[in-house]
PDB file of C-alpha atoms in Angstrom:
ATOM      1  CA  UNK A   1      89.246 117.470 252.223  1.00 52.00           C
ATOM      2  CA  UNK A   2      88.759 117.276 248.438  1.00 59.00           C
ATOM      3  CA  UNK A   3      88.221 113.921 247.476  1.00 71.00           C
ATOM      4  CA  UNK A   4      90.346 111.749 244.961  1.00 83.00           C
ATOM      5  CA  UNK A   5      89.831 112.112 241.576  1.00 87.00           C
ATOM      6  CA  UNK A   6      91.908 109.432 238.591  1.00 89.00           C
ATOM      7  CA  UNK A   7      94.158 112.243 236.514  1.00 91.00           C
ATOM      8  CA  UNK A   8      92.534 111.192 233.507  1.00 91.00           C
ATOM      9  CA  UNK A   9      89.156 111.818 234.805  1.00 93.00           C
ATOM     10  CA  UNK A  10      90.157 115.102 236.243  1.00 93.00           C
ATOM     11  CA  UNK A  11      91.759 116.218 233.010  1.00 94.00           C
ATOM     12  CA  UNK A  12      88.612 115.602 230.986  1.00 94.00           C
ATOM     13  CA  UNK A  13      86.321 118.009 233.504  1.00 95.00           C
ATOM     14  CA  UNK A  14      89.444 120.665 232.780  1.00 95.00           C
ATOM     15  CA  UNK A  15      89.128 119.973 228.530  1.00 94.00           C
ATOM     16  CA  UNK A  16      85.750 120.452 228.983  1.00 93.00           C
ATOM     17  CA  UNK A  17      85.532 123.547 230.528  1.00 93.00           C
ATOM     18  CA  UNK A  18      88.708 125.202 228.040  1.00 92.00           C
ATOM     19  CA  UNK A  19      86.987 124.293 225.236  1.00 88.00           C
ATOM     20  CA  UNK A  20      83.090 124.436 226.400  1.00 87.00           C
ATOM     21  CA  UNK A  21      82.808 127.479 228.633  1.00 82.00           C
ATOM     22  CA  UNK A  22      86.295 128.925 227.908  1.00 80.00           C
ATOM     23  CA  UNK A  23      86.097 128.663 223.727  1.00 76.00           C
ATOM     24  CA  UNK A  24      89.967 128.397 223.369  1.00 80.00           C
ATOM     25  CA  UNK A  25      91.072 127.635 220.492  1.00 76.00           C
ATOM     26  CA  UNK A  26      92.744 123.811 219.445  1.00 79.00           C
ATOM     27  CA  UNK A  27      96.115 125.094 219.544  1.00 75.00           C
ATOM     28  CA  UNK A  28      95.741 126.432 222.839  1.00 83.00           C
ATOM     29  CA  UNK A  29      93.662 123.617 224.840  1.00 88.00           C
ATOM     30  CA  UNK A  30      96.419 121.476 223.764  1.00 86.00           C
ATOM     31  CA  UNK A  31      99.249 123.783 225.390  1.00 85.00           C
ATOM     32  CA  UNK A  32      97.056 123.920 228.415  1.00 91.00           C
ATOM     33  CA  UNK A  33      96.271 120.315 228.715  1.00 92.00           C
ATOM     34  CA  UNK A  34      99.712 119.324 228.182  1.00 90.00           C
ATOM     35  CA  UNK A  35     100.690 121.536 231.311  1.00 93.00           C
ATOM     36  CA  UNK A  36      97.771 120.316 233.146  1.00 94.00           C
ATOM     37  CA  UNK A  37      98.562 117.032 232.462  1.00 93.00           C
ATOM     38  CA  UNK A  38     102.300 117.896 233.779  1.00 93.00           C
ATOM     39  CA  UNK A  39     101.754 119.164 237.235  1.00 94.00           C
ATOM     40  CA  UNK A  40      99.364 116.566 238.087  1.00 93.00           C
ATOM     41  CA  UNK A  41     102.191 113.633 237.193  1.00 92.00           C
ATOM     42  CA  UNK A  42     104.585 115.416 238.607  1.00 92.00           C
ATOM     43  CA  UNK A  43     102.448 115.995 242.000  1.00 91.00           C
ATOM     44  CA  UNK A  44     101.521 111.879 241.375  1.00 90.00           C
ATOM     45  CA  UNK A  45     105.163 110.793 241.179  1.00 89.00           C
ATOM     46  CA  UNK A  46     106.436 113.076 244.357  1.00 87.00           C
ATOM     47  CA  UNK A  47     103.638 111.096 247.083  1.00 81.00           C
ATOM     48  CA  UNK A  48     104.350 108.331 244.707  1.00 81.00           C
ATOM     49  CA  UNK A  49     101.006 107.347 243.689  1.00 76.00           C
ATOM     50  CA  UNK A  50     100.523 105.868 240.242  1.00 78.00           C
ATOM     51  CA  UNK A  51      99.247 108.087 238.019  1.00 73.00           C
ATOM     52  CA  UNK A  52      96.381 105.789 237.351  1.00 77.00           C
ATOM     53  CA  UNK A  53      95.652 105.957 240.528  1.00 82.00           C
ATOM     54  CA  UNK A  54      93.457 108.444 242.939  1.00 87.00           C
ATOM     55  CA  UNK A  55      94.853 111.238 243.857  1.00 88.00           C
ATOM     56  CA  UNK A  56      94.094 113.933 246.187  1.00 90.00           C
ATOM     57  CA  UNK A  57      95.067 117.086 245.238  1.00 91.00           C
ATOM     58  CA  UNK A  58      93.827 119.135 248.432  1.00 90.00           C
ATOM     59  CA  UNK A  59      97.150 119.941 249.635  1.00 91.00           C
ATOM     60  CA  UNK A  60      98.719 121.800 246.697  1.00 93.00           C
ATOM     61  CA  UNK A  61     100.317 124.814 247.299  1.00 93.00           C
ATOM     62  CA  UNK A  62     102.420 127.543 245.467  1.00 94.00           C
ATOM     63  CA  UNK A  63     106.083 125.526 246.883  1.00 93.00           C
ATOM     64  CA  UNK A  64     104.462 122.359 244.792  1.00 93.00           C
ATOM     65  CA  UNK A  65     103.966 124.778 241.917  1.00 93.00           C
ATOM     66  CA  UNK A  66     106.942 126.134 241.511  1.00 93.00           C
ATOM     67  CA  UNK A  67     108.951 122.646 242.209  1.00 93.00           C
ATOM     68  CA  UNK A  68     107.135 121.778 238.809  1.00 94.00           C
ATOM     69  CA  UNK A  69     108.065 124.848 236.942  1.00 91.00           C
ATOM     70  CA  UNK A  70     111.653 124.907 238.590  1.00 89.00           C
ATOM     71  CA  UNK A  71     111.789 120.937 237.183  1.00 89.00           C
ATOM     72  CA  UNK A  72     110.046 121.596 233.485  1.00 86.00           C
ATOM     73  CA  UNK A  73     111.366 125.088 232.987  1.00 81.00           C
ATOM     74  CA  UNK A  74     115.057 123.978 232.549  1.00 77.00           C
ATOM     75  CA  UNK A  75     117.384 125.344 230.372  1.00 67.00           C
ATOM     76  CA  UNK A  76     114.390 127.119 228.312  1.00 71.00           C
ATOM     77  CA  UNK A  77     114.138 130.444 228.406  1.00 66.00           C
ATOM     78  CA  UNK A  78     112.161 132.928 229.945  1.00 72.00           C
ATOM     79  CA  UNK A  79     109.360 133.255 227.278  1.00 70.00           C
ATOM     80  CA  UNK A  80     109.040 129.684 227.985  1.00 76.00           C
ATOM     81  CA  UNK A  81     108.539 129.961 231.634  1.00 83.00           C
ATOM     82  CA  UNK A  82     105.887 132.318 230.832  1.00 83.00           C
ATOM     83  CA  UNK A  83     104.073 130.467 228.838  1.00 83.00           C
ATOM     84  CA  UNK A  84     103.902 127.533 231.749  1.00 88.00           C
ATOM     85  CA  UNK A  85     103.705 129.758 234.206  1.00 91.00           C
ATOM     86  CA  UNK A  86     100.072 131.730 232.741  1.00 89.00           C
ATOM     87  CA  UNK A  87      98.621 127.478 231.130  1.00 91.00           C
ATOM     88  CA  UNK A  88      99.581 126.595 235.179  1.00 94.00           C
ATOM     89  CA  UNK A  89      97.493 129.540 236.812  1.00 94.00           C
ATOM     90  CA  UNK A  90      94.305 129.137 234.607  1.00 94.00           C
ATOM     91  CA  UNK A  91      94.429 125.418 235.538  1.00 95.00           C
ATOM     92  CA  UNK A  92      94.620 126.519 239.214  1.00 95.00           C
ATOM     93  CA  UNK A  93      92.413 128.569 239.105  1.00 95.00           C
ATOM     94  CA  UNK A  94      89.969 125.586 238.023  1.00 95.00           C
ATOM     95  CA  UNK A  95      90.647 123.288 240.261  1.00 94.00           C
ATOM     96  CA  UNK A  96      90.401 125.393 242.919  1.00 94.00           C
ATOM     97  CA  UNK A  97      86.810 126.906 242.153  1.00 93.00           C
ATOM     98  CA  UNK A  98      86.177 122.808 241.614  1.00 93.00           C
ATOM     99  CA  UNK A  99      87.057 122.286 244.900  1.00 92.00           C
ATOM    100  CA  UNK A 100      89.663 120.217 244.070  1.00 93.00           C
ATOM    101  CA  UNK A 101      92.195 121.836 246.204  1.00 93.00           C
ATOM    102  CA  UNK A 102      92.191 123.919 249.140  1.00 92.00           C
ATOM    103  CA  UNK A 103      94.282 127.135 248.071  1.00 93.00           C
ATOM    104  CA  UNK A 104      94.859 128.570 244.551  1.00 95.00           C
ATOM    105  CA  UNK A 105      97.983 127.351 244.889  1.00 93.00           C
ATOM    106  CA  UNK A 106      99.656 129.421 241.515  1.00 92.00           C
ATOM    107  CA  UNK A 107      97.206 132.249 242.228  1.00 91.00           C
ATOM    108  CA  UNK A 108     100.340 134.125 243.617  1.00 90.00           C
ATOM    109  CA  UNK A 109     103.424 132.326 240.301  1.00 89.00           C
ATOM    110  CA  UNK A 110     104.838 134.782 239.179  1.00 81.00           C
ATOM    111  CA  UNK A 111     105.926 134.233 235.550  1.00 70.00           C
ATOM    112  CA  UNK A 112     109.640 135.831 234.688  1.00 67.00           C
ATOM    113  CA  UNK A 113     109.192 138.590 232.397  1.00 64.00           C
ATOM    114  CA  UNK A 114     109.556 138.452 228.817  1.00 56.00           C
ATOM    115  CA  UNK A 115     113.073 139.279 227.637  1.00 55.00           C
ATOM    116  CA  UNK A 116     113.602 141.682 224.532  1.00 53.00           C
ATOM    117  CA  UNK A 117     116.467 140.564 223.252  1.00 57.00           C
ATOM    118  CA  UNK A 118     116.793 140.241 219.658  1.00 56.00           C
ATOM    119  CA  UNK A 119     115.392 136.468 218.236  1.00 62.00           C
ATOM    120  CA  UNK A 120     118.585 134.111 218.419  1.00 77.00           C
ATOM    121  CA  UNK A 121     118.965 132.777 214.908  1.00 84.00           C
ATOM    122  CA  UNK A 122     121.234 130.298 212.980  1.00 90.00           C
ATOM    123  CA  UNK A 123     123.363 131.712 210.301  1.00 90.00           C
ATOM    124  CA  UNK A 124     122.360 130.227 206.624  1.00 91.00           C
ATOM    125  CA  UNK A 125     125.692 127.780 207.381  1.00 93.00           C
ATOM    126  CA  UNK A 126     124.817 126.605 209.782  1.00 95.00           C
ATOM    127  CA  UNK A 127     121.059 125.746 208.883  1.00 95.00           C
ATOM    128  CA  UNK A 128     122.516 124.111 206.350  1.00 96.00           C
ATOM    129  CA  UNK A 129     124.913 122.217 208.802  1.00 97.00           C
ATOM    130  CA  UNK A 130     121.688 120.978 211.136  1.00 97.00           C
ATOM    131  CA  UNK A 131     119.558 119.674 207.857  1.00 96.00           C
ATOM    132  CA  UNK A 132     122.284 118.139 206.893  1.00 97.00           C
ATOM    133  CA  UNK A 133     123.300 116.390 209.829  1.00 97.00           C
ATOM    134  CA  UNK A 134     119.496 115.201 210.742  1.00 97.00           C
ATOM    135  CA  UNK A 135     119.259 114.398 206.457  1.00 96.00           C
ATOM    136  CA  UNK A 136     122.006 112.077 207.435  1.00 96.00           C
ATOM    137  CA  UNK A 137     121.041 110.883 210.418  1.00 96.00           C
ATOM    138  CA  UNK A 138     117.670 109.871 208.749  1.00 96.00           C
ATOM    139  CA  UNK A 139     120.045 107.021 205.907  1.00 94.00           C
ATOM    140  CA  UNK A 140     119.660 104.915 208.649  1.00 93.00           C
ATOM    141  CA  UNK A 141     116.200 104.464 207.818  1.00 93.00           C
ATOM    142  CA  UNK A 142     114.946 104.219 211.543  1.00 95.00           C
ATOM    143  CA  UNK A 143     111.844 106.056 211.783  1.00 96.00           C
ATOM    144  CA  UNK A 144     112.130 108.134 214.404  1.00 97.00           C
ATOM    145  CA  UNK A 145     115.989 109.724 212.817  1.00 97.00           C
ATOM    146  CA  UNK A 146     113.973 109.992 209.772  1.00 97.00           C
ATOM    147  CA  UNK A 147     110.725 111.797 211.370  1.00 97.00           C
ATOM    148  CA  UNK A 148     113.056 114.089 213.245  1.00 97.00           C
ATOM    149  CA  UNK A 149     114.814 115.201 209.987  1.00 97.00           C
ATOM    150  CA  UNK A 150     110.832 115.891 209.019  1.00 97.00           C
ATOM    151  CA  UNK A 151     110.159 117.488 211.616  1.00 97.00           C
ATOM    152  CA  UNK A 152     113.410 120.093 211.329  1.00 97.00           C
ATOM    153  CA  UNK A 153     112.575 120.995 207.683  1.00 96.00           C
ATOM    154  CA  UNK A 154     109.421 121.342 208.194  1.00 96.00           C
ATOM    155  CA  UNK A 155     109.812 123.854 211.476  1.00 94.00           C
ATOM    156  CA  UNK A 156     112.594 125.514 208.817  1.00 94.00           C
ATOM    157  CA  UNK A 157     110.886 125.665 205.951  1.00 91.00           C
ATOM    158  CA  UNK A 158     107.780 126.852 207.026  1.00 91.00           C
ATOM    159  CA  UNK A 159     108.215 129.062 210.344  1.00 89.00           C
ATOM    160  CA  UNK A 160     106.110 127.164 212.264  1.00 92.00           C
ATOM    161  CA  UNK A 161     104.894 127.329 215.948  1.00 89.00           C
ATOM    162  CA  UNK A 162     106.217 124.022 217.463  1.00 91.00           C
ATOM    163  CA  UNK A 163     102.243 123.839 218.876  1.00 88.00           C
ATOM    164  CA  UNK A 164     101.053 123.755 214.952  1.00 92.00           C
ATOM    165  CA  UNK A 165     103.817 121.737 214.301  1.00 94.00           C
ATOM    166  CA  UNK A 166     102.285 118.895 216.263  1.00 92.00           C
ATOM    167  CA  UNK A 167      98.698 119.480 215.776  1.00 90.00           C
ATOM    168  CA  UNK A 168      99.540 118.972 211.957  1.00 94.00           C
ATOM    169  CA  UNK A 169      97.159 115.926 210.352  1.00 94.00           C
ATOM    170  CA  UNK A 170      98.176 113.757 207.833  1.00 95.00           C
ATOM    171  CA  UNK A 171      95.685 115.327 205.760  1.00 95.00           C
ATOM    172  CA  UNK A 172      96.905 118.623 206.351  1.00 95.00           C
ATOM    173  CA  UNK A 173      99.492 118.388 203.782  1.00 95.00           C
ATOM    174  CA  UNK A 174      98.530 119.273 200.161  1.00 93.00           C
ATOM    175  CA  UNK A 175     100.106 118.090 197.121  1.00 92.00           C
ATOM    176  CA  UNK A 176     101.628 121.195 195.682  1.00 92.00           C
ATOM    177  CA  UNK A 177     104.364 121.309 198.494  1.00 91.00           C
ATOM    178  CA  UNK A 178     101.913 123.305 200.525  1.00 93.00           C
ATOM    179  CA  UNK A 179     100.681 122.365 204.157  1.00 92.00           C
ATOM    180  CA  UNK A 180      97.144 124.038 205.579  1.00 93.00           C
ATOM    181  CA  UNK A 181      98.512 125.319 209.641  1.00 90.00           C
ATOM    182  CA  UNK A 182      95.788 126.175 212.099  1.00 87.00           C
ATOM    183  CA  UNK A 183      97.672 128.883 214.158  1.00 82.00           C
ATOM    184  CA  UNK A 184      96.860 131.110 217.675  1.00 78.00           C
ATOM    185  CA  UNK A 185      92.964 131.893 217.090  1.00 73.00           C
ATOM    186  CA  UNK A 186      91.988 128.954 214.548  1.00 77.00           C
ATOM    187  CA  UNK A 187      92.885 130.718 212.243  1.00 81.00           C
ATOM    188  CA  UNK A 188      94.112 129.604 208.850  1.00 86.00           C
ATOM    189  CA  UNK A 189      96.947 129.926 206.682  1.00 91.00           C
ATOM    190  CA  UNK A 190      98.653 127.580 203.880  1.00 90.00           C
ATOM    191  CA  UNK A 191     102.194 127.926 203.375  1.00 89.00           C
ATOM    192  CA  UNK A 192     104.912 126.661 200.866  1.00 91.00           C
ATOM    193  CA  UNK A 193     107.598 124.159 201.386  1.00 92.00           C
ATOM    194  CA  UNK A 194     110.342 123.354 199.838  1.00 89.00           C
ATOM    195  CA  UNK A 195     111.765 120.203 197.606  1.00 93.00           C
ATOM    196  CA  UNK A 196     114.524 119.095 200.832  1.00 94.00           C
ATOM    197  CA  UNK A 197     111.696 119.387 203.211  1.00 95.00           C
ATOM    198  CA  UNK A 198     108.974 117.695 200.848  1.00 95.00           C
ATOM    199  CA  UNK A 199     111.422 115.011 200.307  1.00 96.00           C
ATOM    200  CA  UNK A 200     111.858 114.547 203.911  1.00 97.00           C
ATOM    201  CA  UNK A 201     108.623 114.117 204.518  1.00 97.00           C
ATOM    202  CA  UNK A 202     107.293 111.872 201.620  1.00 97.00           C
ATOM    203  CA  UNK A 203     110.659 109.449 203.595  1.00 97.00           C
ATOM    204  CA  UNK A 204     109.136 109.971 207.403  1.00 97.00           C
ATOM    205  CA  UNK A 205     105.372 108.655 205.447  1.00 97.00           C
ATOM    206  CA  UNK A 206     107.126 105.707 203.924  1.00 96.00           C
ATOM    207  CA  UNK A 207     107.759 104.738 207.320  1.00 96.00           C
ATOM    208  CA  UNK A 208     105.258 106.492 209.712  1.00 95.00           C
ATOM    209  CA  UNK A 209     103.361 102.966 209.534  1.00 93.00           C
ATOM    210  CA  UNK A 210     106.242 101.819 211.512  1.00 94.00           C
ATOM    211  CA  UNK A 211     105.991 104.434 214.669  1.00 93.00           C
ATOM    212  CA  UNK A 212     101.832 104.350 214.903  1.00 89.00           C
ATOM    213  CA  UNK A 213     100.224 102.128 217.398  1.00 81.00           C
ATOM    214  CA  UNK A 214      96.528 100.273 218.458  1.00 67.00           C
ATOM    215  CA  UNK A 215      95.162 103.320 219.492  1.00 64.00           C
ATOM    216  CA  UNK A 216      96.569 105.849 218.766  1.00 60.00           C
ATOM    217  CA  UNK A 217      95.639 108.919 216.513  1.00 73.00           C
ATOM    218  CA  UNK A 218      95.774 107.811 212.906  1.00 83.00           C
ATOM    219  CA  UNK A 219      95.321 111.621 211.674  1.00 90.00           C
ATOM    220  CA  UNK A 220      98.351 113.245 213.231  1.00 93.00           C
ATOM    221  CA  UNK A 221     101.125 113.713 211.062  1.00 95.00           C
ATOM    222  CA  UNK A 222     104.185 113.588 213.699  1.00 96.00           C
ATOM    223  CA  UNK A 223     104.007 110.364 216.285  1.00 95.00           C
ATOM    224  CA  UNK A 224     105.757 109.980 218.975  1.00 93.00           C
ATOM    225  CA  UNK A 225     108.036 106.827 220.233  1.00 90.00           C
ATOM    226  CA  UNK A 226     104.848 105.046 221.434  1.00 87.00           C
ATOM    227  CA  UNK A 227     102.446 105.720 218.997  1.00 89.00           C
ATOM    228  CA  UNK A 228     100.986 108.833 220.414  1.00 89.00           C
ATOM    229  CA  UNK A 229     100.676 112.532 218.792  1.00 91.00           C
ATOM    230  CA  UNK A 230     103.870 113.756 219.270  1.00 93.00           C
ATOM    231  CA  UNK A 231     103.572 116.510 222.371  1.00 90.00           C
ATOM    232  CA  UNK A 232     105.772 120.192 221.923  1.00 89.00           C
ATOM    233  CA  UNK A 233     108.033 119.188 225.043  1.00 87.00           C
ATOM    234  CA  UNK A 234     109.634 115.924 223.157  1.00 93.00           C
ATOM    235  CA  UNK A 235     110.084 118.592 220.228  1.00 95.00           C
ATOM    236  CA  UNK A 236     111.668 121.073 221.926  1.00 92.00           C
ATOM    237  CA  UNK A 237     113.994 117.970 223.180  1.00 93.00           C
ATOM    238  CA  UNK A 238     114.709 116.221 220.031  1.00 95.00           C
ATOM    239  CA  UNK A 239     115.545 119.862 218.343  1.00 95.00           C
ATOM    240  CA  UNK A 240     117.829 121.172 221.616  1.00 94.00           C
ATOM    241  CA  UNK A 241     119.732 117.007 221.204  1.00 95.00           C
ATOM    242  CA  UNK A 242     119.743 117.616 217.676  1.00 96.00           C
ATOM    243  CA  UNK A 243     120.857 121.285 217.391  1.00 95.00           C
ATOM    244  CA  UNK A 244     124.206 119.875 219.959  1.00 95.00           C
ATOM    245  CA  UNK A 245     125.007 116.475 218.026  1.00 96.00           C
ATOM    246  CA  UNK A 246     125.243 118.732 214.905  1.00 96.00           C
ATOM    247  CA  UNK A 247     127.289 121.583 216.012  1.00 95.00           C
ATOM    248  CA  UNK A 248     125.803 124.367 215.722  1.00 95.00           C
ATOM    249  CA  UNK A 249     125.059 126.623 218.580  1.00 93.00           C
ATOM    250  CA  UNK A 250     121.657 125.451 220.869  1.00 91.00           C
ATOM    251  CA  UNK A 251     118.678 126.505 219.601  1.00 90.00           C
ATOM    252  CA  UNK A 252     114.842 126.106 220.066  1.00 89.00           C
ATOM    253  CA  UNK A 253     111.677 125.230 217.683  1.00 92.00           C
ATOM    254  CA  UNK A 254     110.904 128.894 217.992  1.00 88.00           C
ATOM    255  CA  UNK A 255     114.491 129.767 217.127  1.00 89.00           C
ATOM    256  CA  UNK A 256     114.238 127.674 213.671  1.00 91.00           C
ATOM    257  CA  UNK A 257     111.019 129.648 212.883  1.00 89.00           C
ATOM    258  CA  UNK A 258     113.022 133.269 213.836  1.00 87.00           C
ATOM    259  CA  UNK A 259     115.538 131.583 211.484  1.00 90.00           C
ATOM    260  CA  UNK A 260     113.602 131.383 208.645  1.00 89.00           C
ATOM    261  CA  UNK A 261     111.767 134.805 208.855  1.00 86.00           C
ATOM    262  CA  UNK A 262     115.264 135.948 209.336  1.00 86.00           C
ATOM    263  CA  UNK A 263     116.611 133.951 205.623  1.00 88.00           C
ATOM    264  CA  UNK A 264     113.744 135.072 204.011  1.00 85.00           C
ATOM    265  CA  UNK A 265     113.828 138.782 205.055  1.00 81.00           C
ATOM    266  CA  UNK A 266     118.355 138.281 203.759  1.00 81.00           C
ATOM    267  CA  UNK A 267     117.191 136.414 200.562  1.00 82.00           C
ATOM    268  CA  UNK A 268     115.062 139.448 199.767  1.00 81.00           C
ATOM    269  CA  UNK A 269     111.355 138.864 200.593  1.00 80.00           C
ATOM    270  CA  UNK A 270     109.519 141.401 201.542  1.00 77.00           C
ATOM    271  CA  UNK A 271     107.854 141.949 204.991  1.00 76.00           C
ATOM    272  CA  UNK A 272     103.994 141.500 203.972  1.00 80.00           C
ATOM    273  CA  UNK A 273     104.931 138.171 202.385  1.00 81.00           C
ATOM    274  CA  UNK A 274     106.838 136.912 205.852  1.00 80.00           C
ATOM    275  CA  UNK A 275     104.075 138.286 207.920  1.00 82.00           C
ATOM    276  CA  UNK A 276     101.448 135.930 206.266  1.00 80.00           C
ATOM    277  CA  UNK A 277     103.570 132.875 205.889  1.00 83.00           C
ATOM    278  CA  UNK A 278     104.636 132.978 209.866  1.00 83.00           C
ATOM    279  CA  UNK A 279     100.721 134.117 211.129  1.00 79.00           C
ATOM    280  CA  UNK A 280     101.666 137.287 212.691  1.00 76.00           C
ATOM    281  CA  UNK A 281      98.396 139.263 213.177  1.00 71.00           C
ATOM    282  CA  UNK A 282     100.518 142.378 213.101  1.00 70.00           C
ATOM    283  CA  UNK A 283     103.445 143.753 211.072  1.00 70.00           C
ATOM    284  CA  UNK A 284     105.011 145.031 213.666  1.00 69.00           C
ATOM    285  CA  UNK A 285     105.555 141.837 215.390  1.00 66.00           C
ATOM    286  CA  UNK A 286     107.157 140.628 211.766  1.00 66.00           C
ATOM    287  CA  UNK A 287     109.355 143.581 211.791  1.00 66.00           C
ATOM    288  CA  UNK A 288     111.798 142.257 214.329  1.00 69.00           C
ATOM    289  CA  UNK A 289     113.163 140.084 212.159  1.00 66.00           C
ATOM    290  CA  UNK A 290     114.759 143.175 210.043  1.00 65.00           C
ATOM    291  CA  UNK A 291     116.501 144.465 213.274  1.00 62.00           C
ATOM    292  CA  UNK A 292     118.139 141.295 213.364  1.00 60.00           C
ATOM    293  CA  UNK A 293     119.079 141.661 209.490  1.00 61.00           C
ATOM    294  CA  UNK A 294     120.384 145.210 210.739  1.00 60.00           C
ATOM    295  CA  UNK A 295     122.507 144.008 213.601  1.00 60.00           C
ATOM    296  CA  UNK A 296     123.899 141.091 211.069  1.00 59.00           C
ATOM    297  CA  UNK A 297     124.849 144.157 208.678  1.00 58.00           C
ATOM    298  CA  UNK A 298     126.316 146.285 211.259  1.00 65.00           C
ATOM    299  CA  UNK A 299     128.733 143.298 212.876  1.00 64.00           C
ATOM    300  CA  UNK A 300     129.945 143.020 209.099  1.00 61.00           C
ATOM    301  CA  UNK A 301     130.657 146.448 208.577  1.00 61.00           C
ATOM    302  CA  UNK A 302     132.457 146.648 211.806  1.00 73.00           C
ATOM    303  CA  UNK A 303     134.452 143.677 210.584  1.00 71.00           C
ATOM    304  CA  UNK A 304     134.813 144.267 207.209  1.00 68.00           C
ATOM    305  CA  UNK A 305     135.006 148.436 206.755  1.00 64.00           C
ATOM    306  CA  UNK A 306     138.736 149.861 207.699  1.00 71.00           C
ATOM    307  CA  UNK A 307     136.980 153.471 208.802  1.00 63.00           C
ATOM    308  CA  UNK A 308     134.535 150.991 210.940  1.00 55.00           C
TER     309      UNK A 308
END
């Protein structure tokens, strides 16, 4: 039987594995660590063990992993489930090789195939409705409401990935209304954002200290309710909740990114510019958004043209 181990100690060892031996990017490490912690806490909860107490992971099996995946993937797209699965297969393999589990529990875990459907996007009016709602809500001066407004404005204005948003530091903001973003593969890009986002960010910076707690990350731009750097799952939950409250179609942070790209192209921006803003390595990835605009054009034609 494998020895019991405290979750925090186990995750510290795993992070060293990802950083030093595998050389993964900072964003990938953050995402993988979040999934690993989530699984460990799920297992601890299922056997009613305090997360700070030593945990025996040796019995971990495929059913446990599937139960965890079902719990964390409720309401999420197949692409999100595929990301959860990929991250946890890496963690499960490391647990087995390190002697913490009796089997590689996730070795036979099958991820759903990513959908080939066109990206889901808001119309420009729906985007205005959503951002208008969060801005009005921020008028209460509740620091969490002000933070939500700044997060959604920046997600949409700069077309950021949720992982990129969560890893931003205060120092990532530049005085010329641009933000320094570290994307996939630790590639850096500078992305502009507009006046509404700039105002929301300034409002948030004015109340950010109310969220910061002793010992928390002082560098992190966006903070959670407990004062630590906000995590992607919390951002996704906030976006889903705010979309419902604003009366717009249900969206994810990535849908806001899709919306930003589509609206840029609809407004006359060229593909190369959108590619640079989004941080796509291949222009073919950016070209997906031209199809979204074409679909919208076809729909408008069908509804309006007498010979459609």
